[in-house]
mmCIF file of C-alpha atoms in Angstrom:
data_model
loop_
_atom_site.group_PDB
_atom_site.id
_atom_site.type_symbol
_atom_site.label_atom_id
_atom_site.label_comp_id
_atom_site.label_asym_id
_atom_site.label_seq_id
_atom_site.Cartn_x
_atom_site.Cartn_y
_atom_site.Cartn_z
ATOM 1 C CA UNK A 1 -160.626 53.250 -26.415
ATOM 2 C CA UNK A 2 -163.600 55.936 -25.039
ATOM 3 C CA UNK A 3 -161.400 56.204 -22.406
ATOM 4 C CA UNK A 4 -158.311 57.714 -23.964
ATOM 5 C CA UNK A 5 -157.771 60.794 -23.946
ATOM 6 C CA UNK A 6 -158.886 62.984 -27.303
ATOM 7 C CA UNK A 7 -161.059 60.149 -28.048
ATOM 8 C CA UNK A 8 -164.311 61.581 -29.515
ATOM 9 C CA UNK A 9 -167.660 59.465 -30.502
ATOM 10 C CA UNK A 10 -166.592 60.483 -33.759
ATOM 11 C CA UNK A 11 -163.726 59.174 -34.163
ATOM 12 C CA UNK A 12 -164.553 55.978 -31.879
ATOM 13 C CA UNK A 13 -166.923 54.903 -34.513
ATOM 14 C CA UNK A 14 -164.652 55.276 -37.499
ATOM 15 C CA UNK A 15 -162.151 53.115 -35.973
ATOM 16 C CA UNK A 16 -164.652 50.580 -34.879
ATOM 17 C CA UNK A 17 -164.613 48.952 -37.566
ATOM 18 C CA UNK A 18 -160.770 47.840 -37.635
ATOM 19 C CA UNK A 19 -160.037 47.797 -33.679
ATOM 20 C CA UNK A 20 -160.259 44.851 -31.499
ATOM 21 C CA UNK A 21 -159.844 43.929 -27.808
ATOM 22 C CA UNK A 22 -158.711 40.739 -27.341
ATOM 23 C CA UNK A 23 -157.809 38.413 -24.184
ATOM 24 C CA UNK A 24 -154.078 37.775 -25.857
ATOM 25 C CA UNK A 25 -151.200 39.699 -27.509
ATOM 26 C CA UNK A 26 -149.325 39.079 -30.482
ATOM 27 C CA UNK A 27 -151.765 37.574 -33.101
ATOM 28 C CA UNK A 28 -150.862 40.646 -35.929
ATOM 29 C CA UNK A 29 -152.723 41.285 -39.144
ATOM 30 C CA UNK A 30 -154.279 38.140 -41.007
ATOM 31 C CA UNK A 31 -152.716 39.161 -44.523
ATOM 32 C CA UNK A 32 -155.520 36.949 -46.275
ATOM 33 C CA UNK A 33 -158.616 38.794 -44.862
ATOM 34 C CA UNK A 34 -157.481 42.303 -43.781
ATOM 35 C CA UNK A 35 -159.439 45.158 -45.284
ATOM 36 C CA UNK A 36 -158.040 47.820 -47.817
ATOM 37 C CA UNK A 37 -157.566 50.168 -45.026
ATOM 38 C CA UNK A 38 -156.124 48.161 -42.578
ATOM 39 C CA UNK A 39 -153.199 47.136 -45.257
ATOM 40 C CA UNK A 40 -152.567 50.633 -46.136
ATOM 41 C CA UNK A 41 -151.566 51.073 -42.685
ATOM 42 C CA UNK A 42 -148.141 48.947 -42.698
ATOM 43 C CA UNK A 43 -146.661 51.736 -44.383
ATOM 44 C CA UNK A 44 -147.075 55.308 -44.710
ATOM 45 C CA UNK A 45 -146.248 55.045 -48.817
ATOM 46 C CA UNK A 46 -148.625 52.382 -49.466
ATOM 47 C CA UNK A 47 -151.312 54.208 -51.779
ATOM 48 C CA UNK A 48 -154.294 52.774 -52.683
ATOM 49 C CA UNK A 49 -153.851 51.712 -56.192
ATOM 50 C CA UNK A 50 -151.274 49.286 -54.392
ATOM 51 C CA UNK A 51 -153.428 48.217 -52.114
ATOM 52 C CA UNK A 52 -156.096 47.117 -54.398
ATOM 53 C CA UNK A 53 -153.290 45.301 -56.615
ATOM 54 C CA UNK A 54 -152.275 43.279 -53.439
ATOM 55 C CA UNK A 55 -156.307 42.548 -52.595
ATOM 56 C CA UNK A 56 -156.647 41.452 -56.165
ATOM 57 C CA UNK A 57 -153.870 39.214 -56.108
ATOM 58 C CA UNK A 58 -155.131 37.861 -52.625
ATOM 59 C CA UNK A 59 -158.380 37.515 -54.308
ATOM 60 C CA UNK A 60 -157.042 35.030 -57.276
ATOM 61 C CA UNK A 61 -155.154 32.636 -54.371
ATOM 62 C CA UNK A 62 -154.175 33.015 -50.564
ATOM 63 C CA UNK A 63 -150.739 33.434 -49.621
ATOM 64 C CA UNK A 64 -149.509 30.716 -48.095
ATOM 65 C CA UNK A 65 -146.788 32.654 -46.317
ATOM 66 C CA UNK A 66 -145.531 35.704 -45.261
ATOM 67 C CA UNK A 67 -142.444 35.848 -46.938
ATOM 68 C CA UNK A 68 -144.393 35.551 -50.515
ATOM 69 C CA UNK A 69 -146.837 38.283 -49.284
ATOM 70 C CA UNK A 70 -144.019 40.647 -48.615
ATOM 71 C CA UNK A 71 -142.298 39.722 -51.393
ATOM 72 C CA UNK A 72 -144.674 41.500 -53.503
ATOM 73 C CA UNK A 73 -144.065 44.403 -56.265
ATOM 74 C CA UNK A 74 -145.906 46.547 -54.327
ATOM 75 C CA UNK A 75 -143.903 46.131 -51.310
ATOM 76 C CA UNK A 76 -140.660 46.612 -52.552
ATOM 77 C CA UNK A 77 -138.034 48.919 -50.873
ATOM 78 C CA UNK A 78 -140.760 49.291 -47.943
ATOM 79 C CA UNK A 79 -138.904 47.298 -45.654
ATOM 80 C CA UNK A 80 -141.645 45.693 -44.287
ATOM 81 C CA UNK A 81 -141.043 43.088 -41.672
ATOM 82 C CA UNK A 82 -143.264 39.905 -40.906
ATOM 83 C CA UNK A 83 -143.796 40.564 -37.142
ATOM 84 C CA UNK A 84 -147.319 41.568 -36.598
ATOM 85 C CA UNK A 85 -148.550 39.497 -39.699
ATOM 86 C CA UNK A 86 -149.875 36.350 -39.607
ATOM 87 C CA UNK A 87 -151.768 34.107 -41.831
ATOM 88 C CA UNK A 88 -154.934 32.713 -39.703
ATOM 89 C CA UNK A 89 -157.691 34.391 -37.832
ATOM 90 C CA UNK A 90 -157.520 33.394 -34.290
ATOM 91 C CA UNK A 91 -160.767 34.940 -32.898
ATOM 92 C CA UNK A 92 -164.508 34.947 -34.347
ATOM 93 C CA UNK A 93 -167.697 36.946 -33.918
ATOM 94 C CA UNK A 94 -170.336 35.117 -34.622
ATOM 95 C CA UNK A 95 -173.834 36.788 -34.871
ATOM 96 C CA UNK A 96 -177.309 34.976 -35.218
ATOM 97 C CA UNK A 97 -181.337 36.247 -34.592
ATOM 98 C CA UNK A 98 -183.505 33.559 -33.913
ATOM 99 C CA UNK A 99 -187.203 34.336 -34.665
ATOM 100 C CA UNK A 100 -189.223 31.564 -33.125
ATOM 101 C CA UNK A 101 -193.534 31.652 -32.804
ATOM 102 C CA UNK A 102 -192.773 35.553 -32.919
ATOM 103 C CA UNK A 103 -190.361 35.306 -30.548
ATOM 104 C CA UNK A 104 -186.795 37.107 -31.374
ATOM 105 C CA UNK A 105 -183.547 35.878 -29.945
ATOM 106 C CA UNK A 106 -180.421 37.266 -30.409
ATOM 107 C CA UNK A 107 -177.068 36.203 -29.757
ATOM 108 C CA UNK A 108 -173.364 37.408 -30.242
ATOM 109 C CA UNK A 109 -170.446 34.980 -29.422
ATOM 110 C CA UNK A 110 -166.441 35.638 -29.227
ATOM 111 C CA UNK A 111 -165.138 32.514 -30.330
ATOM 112 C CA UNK A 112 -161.365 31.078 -30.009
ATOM 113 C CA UNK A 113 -159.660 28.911 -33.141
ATOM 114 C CA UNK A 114 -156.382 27.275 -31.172
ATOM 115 C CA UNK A 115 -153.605 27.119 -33.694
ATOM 116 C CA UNK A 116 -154.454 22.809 -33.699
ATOM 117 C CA UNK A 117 -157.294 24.235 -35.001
ATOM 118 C CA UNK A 118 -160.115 23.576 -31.623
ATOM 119 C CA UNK A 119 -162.991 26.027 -31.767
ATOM 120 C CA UNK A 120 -164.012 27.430 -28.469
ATOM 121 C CA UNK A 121 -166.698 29.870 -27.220
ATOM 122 C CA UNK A 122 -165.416 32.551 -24.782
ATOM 123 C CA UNK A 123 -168.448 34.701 -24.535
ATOM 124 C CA UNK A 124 -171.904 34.872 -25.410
ATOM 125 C CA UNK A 125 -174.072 37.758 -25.303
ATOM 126 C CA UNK A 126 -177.774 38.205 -26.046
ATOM 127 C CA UNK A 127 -178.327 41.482 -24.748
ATOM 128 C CA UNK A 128 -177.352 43.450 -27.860
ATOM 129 C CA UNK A 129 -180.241 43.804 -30.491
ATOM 130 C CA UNK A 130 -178.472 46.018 -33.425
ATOM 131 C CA UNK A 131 -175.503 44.003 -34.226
ATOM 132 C CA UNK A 132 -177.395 42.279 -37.085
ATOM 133 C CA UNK A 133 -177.517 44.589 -40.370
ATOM 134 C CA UNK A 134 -177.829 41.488 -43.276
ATOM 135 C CA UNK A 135 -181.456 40.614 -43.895
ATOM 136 C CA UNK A 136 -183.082 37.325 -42.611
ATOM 137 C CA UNK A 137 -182.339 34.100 -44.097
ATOM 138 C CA UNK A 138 -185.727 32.587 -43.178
ATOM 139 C CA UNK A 139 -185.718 28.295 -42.805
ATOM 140 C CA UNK A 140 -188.943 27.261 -43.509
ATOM 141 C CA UNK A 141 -189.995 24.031 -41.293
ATOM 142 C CA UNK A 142 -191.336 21.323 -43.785
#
């Protein structure tokens, strides 16, 4: 994205947080765990108030298909269409810091959920040391 043109820092880092890269095409918007903001973008009359009505509802049980998601009061006259919405998160990032005898290890791994449901790691990285922002759950050896 830094590479497009009228990109700034700026605005970089306020997309961040809803952008991803990812080694295939088509997965769409997981309806069950998108954010607030990401929603509000399948339509340019979606307000907010909506929005938080469809996250509530989400909240008391998980649609179990995209025809009951779109189905919705809030959706109604939209004419939303299912492509681009799915119901399952494909791709993970999972983050973990290790502290050892004083020593601090961090890693950051991409993982892949096939749809038969097979976890697999595509990439591991340990050279980034700010991903973490949760405090430490400490184990305590007994």
């Amino acid at each position: 994205m830094r590479l497009l043109e009228g990109v700034t820092e700026e605005s970089y880092q306020a997309l961040r947080p809803f952008v991803a890269a990812l080694p295939v095409s088509g997965l769409g918007i997981n309806v069950n765990t998108a954010s607030a903001q990401v929603l509000q973008t399948l339509h340019p009359d979606l307000n907010a108030a909506q929005v938080k009505a469809v996250i509530d509802r989400r909240k008391e049980q998980r649609f179990e298909n995209i025809k009951d998601f779109l189905a919705l009061p809030q959706f109604s006259g939209l004419g939303l269409k299912p492509e681009g919405l799915t119901l399952q998160t494909r791709f993970f990032e999972v983050v973990a810091r290790i502290t050892y005898d004083k020593r601090v290890v961090h890693l950051i791994s991409t993982d892949y959920r096939d749809p038969e449901g097979k976890v697999s790691t595509l990439h591991r990285d340990t050279g980034q040391k700010n991903q973490i922002t949760k405090a430490p759950f400490n184990i305590l050896e007994g």
